């Protein structure tokens, strides 16, 4: 039967215990993840080591040692406390990948706040939903993005402070405060908030099939899982130069763009510039990147430029390559072996799991197209949809399920305990994805078990798109589904029935597309709009998205009576 559902519970608790010892309470009973990511590294004698090198889109660079990181994050923590901010207050970070984003992430946590990172490309509607739900008290942003906050500020009574980074002498509005690290007194020592390991730390919003986006709430002790997986799944060691291409507006950019690497005392490089293969290879060559964590969509874009582009650069520093966010197709793994002389190792996890749970870890034989096996300490399996019991037949598809209790597991959905509880069945946490396990214990991803659209590794909720579509003057009703795309795996397609008085036209299509891009984000913007007279519905009036989706994927839909009960 192979090792389906391997790693028994005894082994699992043993592993996490070991890591707790390694991360034992710091000075005076300190258990604050920001302390482990900066001050502890300094206390261990590595204050002069580079924590990160940042490079902007014009090629400009900034460098911060661990000592700099410690002082700068203290300074931000003090700045927040000085404004009367309290532990548990939600502080949103709404910025491009500038140094202040990374530093304030630690600063908020040192003050005891709950940090709420949001993707800077979000438009005002996407932003509003998430700030309203979290009752966010303060937000860090830049001049580039402050307009979006201004447009919704009146509707956000809890939002007391808007800190505008590097505003210079630009005119600010009431309740906005110019913030510059260089412009406030530096704080060498700060009385870091002594968090309970179970104290809330990070709040990441993620999309589901129904309702508004949900805030997955993490705790300080998540660091145990992020630390250990960064060390053993990403294989980062103190001598590495590590590059995580993800934006901290999403969970990969915090768990493995901040917490995992810095708690391991590694030097990371950050590129705040758009994608181009040439720029990326140049960056790897220039900084001698050794460990590279990226996403399948990026790999497929690199593949488009072929191995001839790779050959123009010296990428011999690369030692270990890992991918996350969407299915890593076998062709991409095989191409990477040809192009870089090593395969991409897949890793599977979610905003809710906080850390990698299934992966090809170093030393494992990679089966191209498989996600690998459960990380030691994680009990993972696939369960039968009806019986909710683990499937023991190799190759049979079921729902990916995890035994609850790993350290980085989300502790609730903010304001939505009911939805949180609905994710647990028969003592399993149900991830919402389908997969099978082969006779050797390798997991093979099949697809999502809901209507959420995964575009370029980013989840987009159909409900959020449909709600925004309804705000457009021409739209009577709509459905948003994922349609296949060679690079992004899926892109958004909208089916729209127009209000009377409106006729389908290229102009209306463009106007709807732009409307969504502006309100939500470029990711949520439909790449195609199909105008229809009406949408297929169940007897109770619910739109049958799955029928529309199946058509896009050329799948047989078969008996639609089951869909009616959805
Ligand atoms: C969803 C989670 C994990 C951090 C970034 C995304 C899909 C994730 C893989 C993979 C196939 C994957 C799943 C999952 N996904 N990794 N290796 N192979 N699918 O976090 O936004 O919460 O998305 O991304 O559907 O449930 P997220």
Coordinates of C-alpha atoms and ligand atoms in Angstrom, one line a residue:
X1 CA 0.0 0.0 0.0
X2 CA 3.0 2.3 0.2
X3 CA 3.3 5.0 2.8
X4 CA -0.1 6.7 2.2
X5 CA -0.9 8.9 5.1
X6 CA 2.7 8.4 6.3
X7 CA 4.4 10.0 9.4
X8 CA 2.4 8.9 12.4
X9 CA 1.5 11.2 15.2
X10 CA 4.3 10.3 17.5
X11 CA 6.8 11.2 14.9
X12 CA 5.0 14.4 14.1
X13 CA 4.9 15.8 17.7
X14 CA 8.5 14.8 18.1
X15 CA 9.6 16.8 15.1
X16 CA 7.8 20.0 16.2
X17 CA 9.1 19.6 19.7
X18 CA 12.7 19.6 18.4
X19 CA 12.0 22.8 16.5
X20 CA 10.4 24.4 19.5
X21 CA 13.6 23.8 21.5
X22 CA 15.7 25.3 18.7
X23 CA 13.5 28.4 18.9
X24 CA 13.2 28.4 22.7
X25 CA 12.0 31.5 24.4
X26 CA 14.4 34.4 23.9
X27 CA 15.5 37.0 26.5
X28 CA 13.1 37.5 29.4
X29 CA 10.6 34.9 28.0
X30 CA 10.4 36.6 24.6
X31 CA 8.3 34.8 22.0
X32 CA 7.8 37.4 19.2
X33 CA 8.4 36.3 15.7
X34 CA 9.9 39.6 14.7
X35 CA 12.5 39.2 17.5
X36 CA 13.5 35.8 16.0
X37 CA 13.8 37.4 12.6
X38 CA 16.1 40.3 13.6
X39 CA 17.4 40.7 17.1
X40 CA 18.1 37.1 17.8
X41 CA 20.3 36.9 14.7
X42 CA 22.2 39.9 16.1
X43 CA 22.5 38.4 19.5
X44 CA 24.1 35.3 17.9
X45 CA 26.8 37.6 16.5
X46 CA 25.6 38.2 13.0
X47 CA 24.4 41.8 13.3
X48 CA 26.8 42.8 10.5
X49 CA 25.5 40.2 8.1
X50 CA 23.4 41.4 5.2
X51 CA 19.7 40.7 5.8
X52 CA 18.7 42.0 2.4
X53 CA 19.8 43.7 -0.7
X54 CA 17.0 45.5 -2.4
X55 CA 17.0 46.5 -6.0
X56 CA 14.4 48.8 -7.6
X57 CA 13.2 49.0 -11.2
X58 CA 15.8 51.6 -12.2
X59 CA 18.5 49.3 -10.9
X60 CA 19.0 51.4 -7.7
X61 CA 20.1 49.4 -4.7
X62 CA 19.8 49.5 -0.9
X63 CA 21.4 47.2 1.7
X64 CA 20.4 46.4 5.2
X65 CA 22.3 44.3 7.8
X66 CA 20.6 42.4 10.5
X67 CA 21.6 45.2 12.9
X68 CA 20.0 47.8 10.5
X69 CA 16.9 45.6 10.3
X70 CA 16.7 45.4 14.1
X71 CA 17.0 49.1 14.6
X72 CA 14.7 50.1 11.7
X73 CA 12.0 47.8 12.9
X74 CA 12.4 49.1 16.5
X75 CA 12.0 52.6 15.1
X76 CA 8.7 51.7 13.4
X77 CA 7.4 49.9 16.4
X78 CA 8.2 53.0 18.6
X79 CA 6.6 55.2 15.9
X80 CA 3.4 53.2 16.1
X81 CA 3.4 53.0 19.9
X82 CA 4.0 56.8 19.9
X83 CA 0.7 57.2 17.9
X84 CA -1.1 55.3 20.6
X85 CA -1.3 52.0 18.6
X86 CA -2.0 49.0 20.9
X87 CA -1.3 45.3 20.7
X88 CA -3.9 43.5 18.5
X89 CA -4.6 46.6 16.5
X90 CA -4.6 45.8 12.8
X91 CA -2.0 47.6 10.7
X92 CA -2.2 47.2 7.0
X93 CA 0.8 47.3 4.7
X94 CA -0.2 48.6 1.2
X95 CA 3.0 49.2 -0.7
X96 CA 5.1 48.0 -3.6
X97 CA 8.1 45.8 -2.6
X98 CA 10.0 48.6 -1.1
X99 CA 12.4 48.2 1.9
X100 CA 9.8 49.8 4.3
X101 CA 7.3 47.0 3.5
X102 CA 9.7 44.4 4.8
X103 CA 10.9 46.4 7.8
X104 CA 7.4 47.6 8.9
X105 CA 6.2 44.0 8.8
X106 CA 8.6 43.3 11.7
X107 CA 7.9 46.7 13.3
X108 CA 4.1 46.1 13.6
X109 CA 4.8 42.7 15.2
X110 CA 7.3 44.1 17.6
X111 CA 4.7 46.6 18.8
X112 CA 2.3 43.7 19.3
X113 CA 0.0 44.6 16.4
X114 CA -1.5 42.3 13.8
X115 CA 0.0 42.9 10.4
X116 CA -2.3 42.8 7.4
X117 CA -0.3 42.8 4.1
X118 CA -2.3 43.7 1.0
X119 CA -1.2 43.4 -2.6
X120 CA -0.5 47.0 -3.8
X121 CA -2.2 46.4 -7.1
X122 CA -5.5 46.1 -5.4
X123 CA -8.1 48.6 -6.4
X124 CA -10.4 50.5 -4.1
X125 CA -13.1 47.9 -3.9
X126 CA -10.7 45.1 -3.1
X127 CA -9.0 47.3 -0.5
X128 CA -12.2 48.4 1.1
X129 CA -13.7 44.9 1.6
X130 CA -10.5 43.8 3.4
X131 CA -10.0 47.0 5.5
X132 CA -13.6 47.0 6.6
X133 CA -13.7 43.4 7.6
X134 CA -10.4 43.7 9.7
X135 CA -11.5 47.0 11.2
X136 CA -8.0 48.1 10.4
X137 CA -6.7 51.0 12.5
X138 CA -3.6 52.1 10.5
X139 CA -2.2 51.7 7.0
X140 CA 1.3 52.2 5.6
X141 CA 1.3 53.3 2.0
X142 CA 3.0 55.5 -0.6
X143 CA 2.0 58.5 -2.7
X144 CA 1.5 56.1 -5.6
X145 CA -1.3 54.2 -3.8
X146 CA -2.8 56.8 -1.4
X147 CA -5.4 57.9 -3.9
X148 CA -7.2 54.6 -3.6
X149 CA -7.4 55.0 0.2
X150 CA -8.7 58.5 -0.2
X151 CA -11.6 57.3 -2.3
X152 CA -12.9 54.9 0.5
X153 CA -11.7 56.7 3.6
X154 CA -15.1 58.1 4.5
X155 CA -16.6 54.6 4.7
X156 CA -13.9 53.3 7.0
X157 CA -14.5 54.8 10.5
X158 CA -11.9 52.6 12.2
X159 CA -9.1 53.7 9.9
X160 CA -7.4 56.3 12.1
X161 CA -4.0 56.7 10.6
X162 CA -2.7 56.7 7.0
X163 CA 1.1 56.7 7.1
X164 CA 2.5 57.8 3.8
X165 CA 6.1 56.6 3.2
X166 CA 8.5 59.1 1.6
X167 CA 5.8 61.7 0.9
X168 CA 8.5 64.4 0.9
X169 CA 6.8 67.8 0.9
X170 CA 3.7 66.5 -1.0
X171 CA 0.4 67.8 0.3
X172 CA -1.4 65.3 2.5
X173 CA -5.0 65.2 3.6
X174 CA -6.4 65.1 7.1
X175 CA -5.5 61.9 9.0
X176 CA -2.5 61.3 6.7
X177 CA 1.0 61.4 8.2
X178 CA 4.2 61.7 6.2
X179 CA 6.5 58.9 7.3
X180 CA 10.2 58.5 6.6
X181 CA 12.6 56.2 8.4
X182 CA 15.4 58.8 8.1
X183 CA 13.1 61.5 9.3
X184 CA 12.3 60.1 12.8
X185 CA 14.7 59.4 15.7
X186 CA 16.3 56.0 15.5
X187 CA 15.4 53.5 18.3
X188 CA 18.3 51.2 19.2
X189 CA 16.4 49.3 21.8
X190 CA 12.6 48.8 22.0
X191 CA 10.6 47.0 24.6
X192 CA 9.4 44.3 22.2
X193 CA 5.9 43.0 22.9
X194 CA 6.2 39.6 24.7
X195 CA 3.7 37.7 22.7
X196 CA 2.1 34.5 23.8
X197 CA 3.0 31.9 21.2
X198 CA -0.8 31.8 20.4
X199 CA -1.0 35.6 20.0
X200 CA -2.3 36.8 16.6
X201 CA 0.4 37.8 14.2
X202 CA -0.4 38.0 10.5
X203 CA -3.8 38.4 8.8
X204 CA -3.8 37.3 5.2
X205 CA -7.0 37.7 3.1
X206 CA -7.8 34.9 0.7
X207 CA -10.7 34.1 -1.6
X208 CA -13.3 31.4 -1.5
X209 CA -16.2 30.4 -3.7
X210 CA -18.9 32.3 -1.8
X211 CA -19.0 35.5 0.1
X212 CA -16.3 38.1 0.7
X213 CA -12.6 37.3 1.0
X214 CA -11.7 35.8 4.4
X215 CA -8.9 36.8 6.7
X216 CA -6.8 33.8 7.6
X217 CA -5.4 34.6 11.0
X218 CA -2.0 33.3 12.0
X219 CA -0.1 33.3 15.4
X220 CA 3.4 34.0 16.4
X221 CA 4.3 30.4 16.8
X222 CA 3.7 29.8 13.1
X223 CA 7.4 30.7 12.9
X224 CA 8.3 27.2 14.1
X225 CA 6.9 25.7 10.9
X226 CA 8.1 28.5 8.6
X227 CA 11.6 28.3 10.1
X228 CA 11.9 24.5 9.8
X229 CA 10.4 24.3 6.3
X230 CA 12.6 27.1 5.0
X231 CA 15.6 25.2 6.3
X232 CA 14.7 21.7 5.1
X233 CA 12.2 22.1 2.2
X234 CA 13.8 25.3 0.7
X235 CA 17.2 24.0 1.9
X236 CA 18.4 27.5 2.9
X237 CA 21.6 27.5 4.9
X238 CA 23.5 30.5 6.4
X239 CA 25.7 30.8 3.4
X240 CA 23.0 31.0 0.8
X241 CA 21.9 34.0 -1.2
X242 CA 18.1 33.5 -1.4
X243 CA 15.6 35.0 -3.8
X244 CA 11.8 34.6 -3.2
X245 CA 10.1 36.3 -6.1
X246 CA 6.7 36.6 -4.4
X247 CA 5.1 39.8 -3.2
X248 CA 4.4 40.0 0.6
X249 CA 0.9 41.0 -0.3
X250 CA 0.4 37.2 -0.6
X251 CA 1.4 34.6 1.9
X252 CA 4.4 33.2 0.0
X253 CA 6.0 36.7 0.3
X254 CA 5.7 36.7 4.1
X255 CA 6.1 33.1 5.2
X256 CA 9.1 32.6 2.8
X257 CA 9.9 36.2 1.8
X258 CA 10.3 37.4 5.4
X259 CA 9.8 34.9 8.3
X260 CA 11.4 31.7 7.0
X261 CA 14.6 33.3 5.6
X262 CA 15.3 35.8 8.3
X263 CA 14.6 33.4 11.2
X264 CA 17.4 31.3 9.5
X265 CA 19.7 34.3 9.3
X266 CA 20.1 34.1 5.6
X267 CA 20.9 37.0 3.2
X268 CA 18.0 37.6 0.8
X269 CA 17.8 39.6 -2.4
X270 CA 14.6 41.5 -3.4
X271 CA 13.8 42.7 -6.9
X272 CA 11.1 45.4 -7.0
X273 CA 10.6 45.4 -10.8
X274 CA 8.3 43.8 -13.3
X275 CA 9.0 40.5 -15.0
X276 CA 11.5 40.0 -17.9
X277 CA 13.6 36.9 -18.4
X278 CA 16.6 39.0 -19.1
X279 CA 16.2 41.1 -16.0
X280 CA 15.7 38.0 -13.8
X281 CA 18.7 36.1 -15.1
X282 CA 20.8 39.3 -14.8
X283 CA 19.7 39.6 -11.2
X284 CA 20.6 36.0 -10.4
X285 CA 24.0 36.3 -12.1
X286 CA 24.8 39.7 -10.5
X287 CA 23.9 38.6 -6.9
X288 CA 25.0 35.0 -7.2
X289 CA 21.6 33.7 -6.1
X290 CA 21.9 30.1 -4.8
X291 CA 18.3 29.3 -3.7
X292 CA 15.4 30.5 -5.8
X293 CA 11.7 30.2 -4.9
X294 CA 9.2 31.1 -7.6
X295 CA 6.0 30.1 -9.3
X296 CA 5.1 28.0 -12.4
X297 CA 3.7 30.9 -14.3
X298 CA 7.1 32.6 -14.1
X299 CA 8.8 29.4 -15.1
X300 CA 6.5 29.1 -18.1
X301 CA 7.3 32.7 -19.1
X302 CA 11.0 31.9 -18.9
X303 CA 10.4 28.8 -21.0
X304 CA 9.0 31.1 -23.7
X305 CA 12.3 32.8 -24.1
X306 CA 14.1 29.4 -24.3
X307 CA 17.4 28.1 -23.2
X308 CA 19.2 30.5 -25.6
X309 CA 18.4 33.3 -23.2
X310 CA 19.6 31.2 -20.3
X311 CA 22.9 30.6 -22.1
X312 CA 23.7 34.3 -22.2
X313 CA 24.2 34.4 -18.4
X314 CA 26.3 32.7 -15.8
X315 CA 23.8 31.1 -13.5
X316 CA 26.1 28.5 -12.0
X317 CA 25.5 29.9 -8.5
X318 CA 22.0 28.3 -8.5
X319 CA 21.9 25.3 -6.2
X320 CA 18.3 24.7 -5.4
X321 CA 15.1 25.7 -7.2
X322 CA 11.6 25.5 -5.7
X323 CA 8.1 26.3 -7.0
X324 CA 4.7 27.0 -5.5
X325 CA 1.2 28.3 -6.1
X326 CA -0.2 26.2 -8.9
X327 CA 0.5 22.9 -10.6
X328 CA 4.1 22.6 -11.8
X329 CA 3.7 20.7 -15.0
X330 CA 6.1 18.0 -15.9
X331 CA 7.4 19.9 -19.0
X332 CA 8.5 22.8 -16.8
X333 CA 10.5 20.4 -14.6
X334 CA 12.1 18.8 -17.5
X335 CA 12.9 22.1 -19.2
X336 CA 14.4 23.4 -16.0
X337 CA 16.8 20.4 -15.9
X338 CA 17.8 21.2 -19.4
X339 CA 18.1 25.0 -18.8
X340 CA 19.6 25.2 -15.3
X341 CA 21.0 21.7 -14.9
X342 CA 18.6 21.0 -12.0
X343 CA 14.8 20.4 -11.6
X344 CA 12.4 22.7 -9.9
X345 CA 11.1 21.1 -6.8
X346 CA 7.4 21.6 -6.3
X347 CA 5.9 22.6 -2.9
X348 CA 2.2 22.7 -2.0
X349 CA 0.6 24.8 0.7
X350 CA -2.0 27.5 1.2
X351 CA -2.6 30.8 3.0
X352 CA -4.4 28.7 5.6
X353 CA -1.6 26.2 6.2
X354 CA 0.9 29.1 6.7
X355 CA 3.8 26.9 5.6
X356 CA 4.7 24.2 3.1
X357 CA 2.9 20.9 3.9
X358 CA 3.6 18.7 0.8
X359 CA 6.8 19.0 -1.1
X360 CA 9.7 17.4 -2.9
X361 CA 12.4 17.9 -0.3
X362 CA 16.1 17.9 -1.2
X363 CA 17.5 14.5 -1.7
X364 CA 14.1 13.1 -2.8
X365 CA 13.8 11.6 -6.3
X366 CA 11.6 14.1 -8.2
X367 CA 8.8 12.6 -10.2
X368 CA 8.0 15.4 -12.7
X369 CA 4.4 16.4 -12.3
X370 CA 4.1 15.3 -8.7
X371 CA 3.9 17.6 -5.7
X372 CA 6.0 15.2 -3.6
X373 CA 5.3 13.9 -0.1
X374 CA 4.1 15.4 3.2
X375 CA 6.8 17.4 5.0
X376 CA 8.0 15.5 8.1
X377 CA 5.6 16.4 11.0
X378 CA 2.6 16.8 8.7
X379 CA 0.1 14.0 8.4
X380 CA -1.5 14.4 4.9
X381 CA -3.7 12.2 2.9
X382 CA -6.5 12.2 0.4
X383 CA -10.0 11.3 1.7
X384 CA -13.1 10.0 0.1
X385 CA -15.6 12.8 -0.5
X386 CA -18.5 10.8 0.9
X387 CA -17.0 8.6 3.7
X388 CA -14.4 11.3 4.7
X389 CA -12.0 8.3 5.3
X390 CA -8.5 8.1 3.8
X391 CA -8.3 6.5 0.4
X392 CA -6.0 3.5 0.5
X393 CA -6.1 2.6 -3.2
X394 CA -3.1 4.2 -5.0
X395 CA -4.1 6.5 -7.8
X396 CA -7.7 7.1 -6.7
X397 CA -8.6 10.8 -6.5
X398 CA -9.9 12.3 -3.3
X399 CA -9.7 15.5 -1.2
X400 CA -6.4 16.6 0.2
X401 CA -6.7 16.5 4.0
X402 CA -4.4 17.4 6.8
X403 CA -4.4 16.3 10.4
X404 CA -4.9 19.6 12.4
X405 CA -2.3 20.8 14.8
X406 CA 0.8 21.9 12.9
X407 CA 2.2 25.1 14.2
X408 CA 1.5 27.4 11.3
X409 CA -2.1 26.4 10.9
X410 CA -4.4 29.4 10.7
X411 CA -6.4 29.7 14.0
X412 CA -9.5 31.2 12.5
X413 CA -11.0 33.3 9.7
X414 CA -11.3 36.8 11.1
X415 CA -15.0 37.4 12.0
X416 CA -16.0 34.2 10.5
X417 CA -15.6 31.2 12.9
X418 CA -18.4 29.4 11.1
X419 CA -16.5 29.3 7.8
X420 CA -13.4 28.2 9.7
X421 CA -15.3 25.4 11.4
X422 CA -16.7 24.3 8.1
X423 CA -13.2 23.5 6.9
X424 CA -12.8 20.7 9.4
X425 CA -14.6 17.3 8.9
X426 CA -14.1 14.0 10.5
X427 CA -11.0 15.4 12.3
X428 CA -9.3 16.4 9.1
X429 CA -8.6 19.9 7.8
X430 CA -9.9 19.9 4.2
X431 CA -7.7 21.9 1.9
X432 CA -10.3 22.2 -0.9
X433 CA -8.1 20.6 -3.5
X434 CA -8.3 17.2 -5.2
X435 CA -5.3 14.8 -5.7
X436 CA -4.3 11.2 -5.7
X437 CA -1.4 9.4 -4.0
X438 CA 0.6 6.8 -5.9
X439 CA 2.1 3.6 -4.6
X440 CA 5.3 5.4 -3.5
X441 CA 3.4 8.0 -1.5
X442 CA 3.8 10.8 -4.0
X443 CA 0.9 13.3 -4.3
X444 CA -0.5 14.2 -7.7
X445 CA -2.6 17.4 -7.9
X446 CA -5.8 17.1 -9.9
X447 CA -7.6 20.4 -9.3
X448 CA -9.5 22.6 -7.0
X449 CA -12.7 21.4 -5.4
X450 CA -14.4 24.8 -5.6
X451 CA -15.0 27.7 -8.1
X452 CA -12.0 29.8 -7.0
X453 CA -9.9 30.9 -10.0
X454 CA -6.1 30.4 -9.8
X455 CA -4.5 32.8 -12.2
X456 CA -0.7 32.9 -12.2
X457 CA -0.6 31.4 -8.7
X458 CA -3.0 34.0 -7.3
X459 CA -6.4 33.0 -6.1
X460 CA -9.3 35.2 -7.3
X461 CA -12.8 34.7 -5.9
X462 CA -15.6 34.6 -8.5
X463 CA -18.1 36.2 -6.0
X464 CA -15.9 39.2 -5.6
X465 CA -15.7 39.7 -9.4
X466 CA -19.4 39.1 -9.9
X467 CA -20.3 41.7 -7.2
X468 CA -18.0 44.2 -8.8
X469 CA -19.4 43.5 -12.3
X470 CA -22.9 44.3 -11.0
X471 CA -21.7 47.8 -10.1
X472 CA -21.1 48.5 -13.8
X473 CA -24.0 50.4 -15.3
X474 CA -24.4 47.9 -18.2
X475 CA -24.4 44.6 -16.3
X476 CA -27.6 42.9 -15.4
X477 CA -26.1 39.5 -14.2
X478 CA -22.8 37.8 -14.6
X479 CA -20.7 34.7 -13.8
X480 CA -16.9 34.6 -13.5
X481 CA -15.0 31.4 -14.2
X482 CA -11.4 30.4 -15.0
X483 CA -10.6 29.5 -18.6
X484 CA -7.4 27.7 -19.6
X485 CA -4.4 29.8 -20.4
X486 CA -1.0 28.5 -21.6
X487 CA 1.0 30.8 -19.3
X488 CA -1.2 31.7 -16.3
X489 CA -2.9 28.3 -16.1
X490 CA -6.2 30.1 -15.8
X491 CA -7.4 33.6 -16.5
X492 CA -10.8 35.1 -15.6
X493 CA -13.6 34.9 -18.1
X494 CA -16.9 36.6 -17.5
X495 CA -20.3 35.8 -18.9
X496 CA -22.4 38.9 -18.9
X497 CA -26.1 39.5 -19.5
X498 CA -26.6 43.2 -20.3
X499 CA -29.3 45.5 -19.0
X500 CA -31.9 46.5 -21.5
X501 CA -30.8 49.5 -23.5
X502 CA -27.2 48.1 -23.7
X503 CA -25.9 46.2 -26.8
X504 CA -22.8 44.0 -26.8
X505 CA -19.9 45.8 -28.4
X506 CA -16.1 46.1 -28.1
X507 CA -16.5 49.4 -26.3
X508 CA -18.8 47.9 -23.6
X509 CA -16.4 44.9 -23.2
X510 CA -13.4 47.2 -22.8
X511 CA -15.3 49.4 -20.4
X512 CA -16.2 46.4 -18.2
X513 CA -12.7 45.1 -18.3
X514 CA -11.2 48.4 -17.2
X515 CA -13.8 48.8 -14.5
X516 CA -12.8 45.5 -12.9
X517 CA -9.1 46.2 -13.2
X518 CA -9.5 49.5 -11.4
X519 CA -12.0 48.3 -8.7
X520 CA -10.3 45.0 -7.9
X521 CA -7.0 44.3 -9.6
X522 CA -5.3 43.5 -12.9
X523 CA -5.5 39.8 -11.9
X524 CA -9.3 39.9 -11.4
X525 CA -9.8 41.6 -14.8
X526 CA -11.7 39.3 -17.2
X527 CA -9.5 38.6 -20.2
X528 CA -12.6 37.7 -22.1
X529 CA -16.2 38.7 -21.8
X530 CA -18.9 36.6 -23.5
X531 CA -22.3 38.3 -23.8
X532 CA -25.2 36.1 -23.2
X533 CA -29.0 36.5 -23.0
X534 CA -29.2 34.8 -19.7
X535 CA -27.2 32.5 -17.4
X536 CA -27.8 28.8 -16.6
X537 CA -29.4 28.6 -13.1
X538 CA -30.4 26.0 -10.6
X539 CA -34.1 25.7 -9.7
X540 CA -33.3 27.9 -6.6
X541 CA -31.9 30.6 -8.9
X542 CA -28.2 30.0 -8.3
X543 CA -25.9 30.5 -11.3
X544 CA -24.3 27.2 -12.4
X545 CA -20.7 28.4 -12.7
X546 CA -19.4 24.9 -13.0
X547 CA -21.4 24.3 -16.2
X548 CA -19.8 27.4 -17.7
X549 CA -16.4 26.4 -16.5
X550 CA -16.7 22.9 -17.8
X551 CA -17.5 24.2 -21.2
X552 CA -14.3 26.4 -21.2
X553 CA -12.2 23.3 -20.3
X554 CA -14.0 21.1 -22.8
X555 CA -15.1 18.8 -20.0
X556 CA -18.1 16.6 -20.1
X557 CA -20.5 17.9 -17.6
X558 CA -22.8 14.9 -17.5
X559 CA -25.6 14.8 -15.1
X560 CA -26.4 18.4 -14.1
X561 CA -28.9 17.5 -11.4
X562 CA -26.0 17.2 -8.9
X563 CA -25.1 20.8 -9.7
X564 CA -28.5 21.9 -8.8
X565 CA -27.8 21.1 -5.1
X566 CA -24.7 23.1 -5.0
Ligands
LIG1 C1 -4.0 27.2 -3.4 C2 -3.5 28.0 -2.3 C3 0.9 28.3 -1.3 C4 1.2 29.7 -1.2 C5 0.7 30.5 -2.4 C6 -0.8 30.3 -2.7 C7 -2.9 26.0 -5.2 C8 -0.6 25.9 -4.2 C9 0.2 24.3 -5.4 C10 1.0 23.3 -6.0 C11 -0.9 22.8 -7.3 C12 -1.1 24.5 -5.8 C13 -3.9 25.1 -4.5 C14 -4.0 25.7 -3.1 N1 -1.6 25.5 -5.0 N2 0.5 25.2 -4.4 N3 2.3 23.1 -5.7 N4 0.4 22.6 -7.0 N5 -1.7 23.7 -6.8 O1 -1.6 30.3 -1.5 O2 -3.4 31.8 -2.4 O3 -3.8 30.3 -0.4 O4 -3.5 29.3 -2.7 O5 -3.0 27.3 -4.5 O6 -5.2 25.2 -5.1 O7 -5.2 25.4 -2.4 P1 -3.1 30.5 -1.7

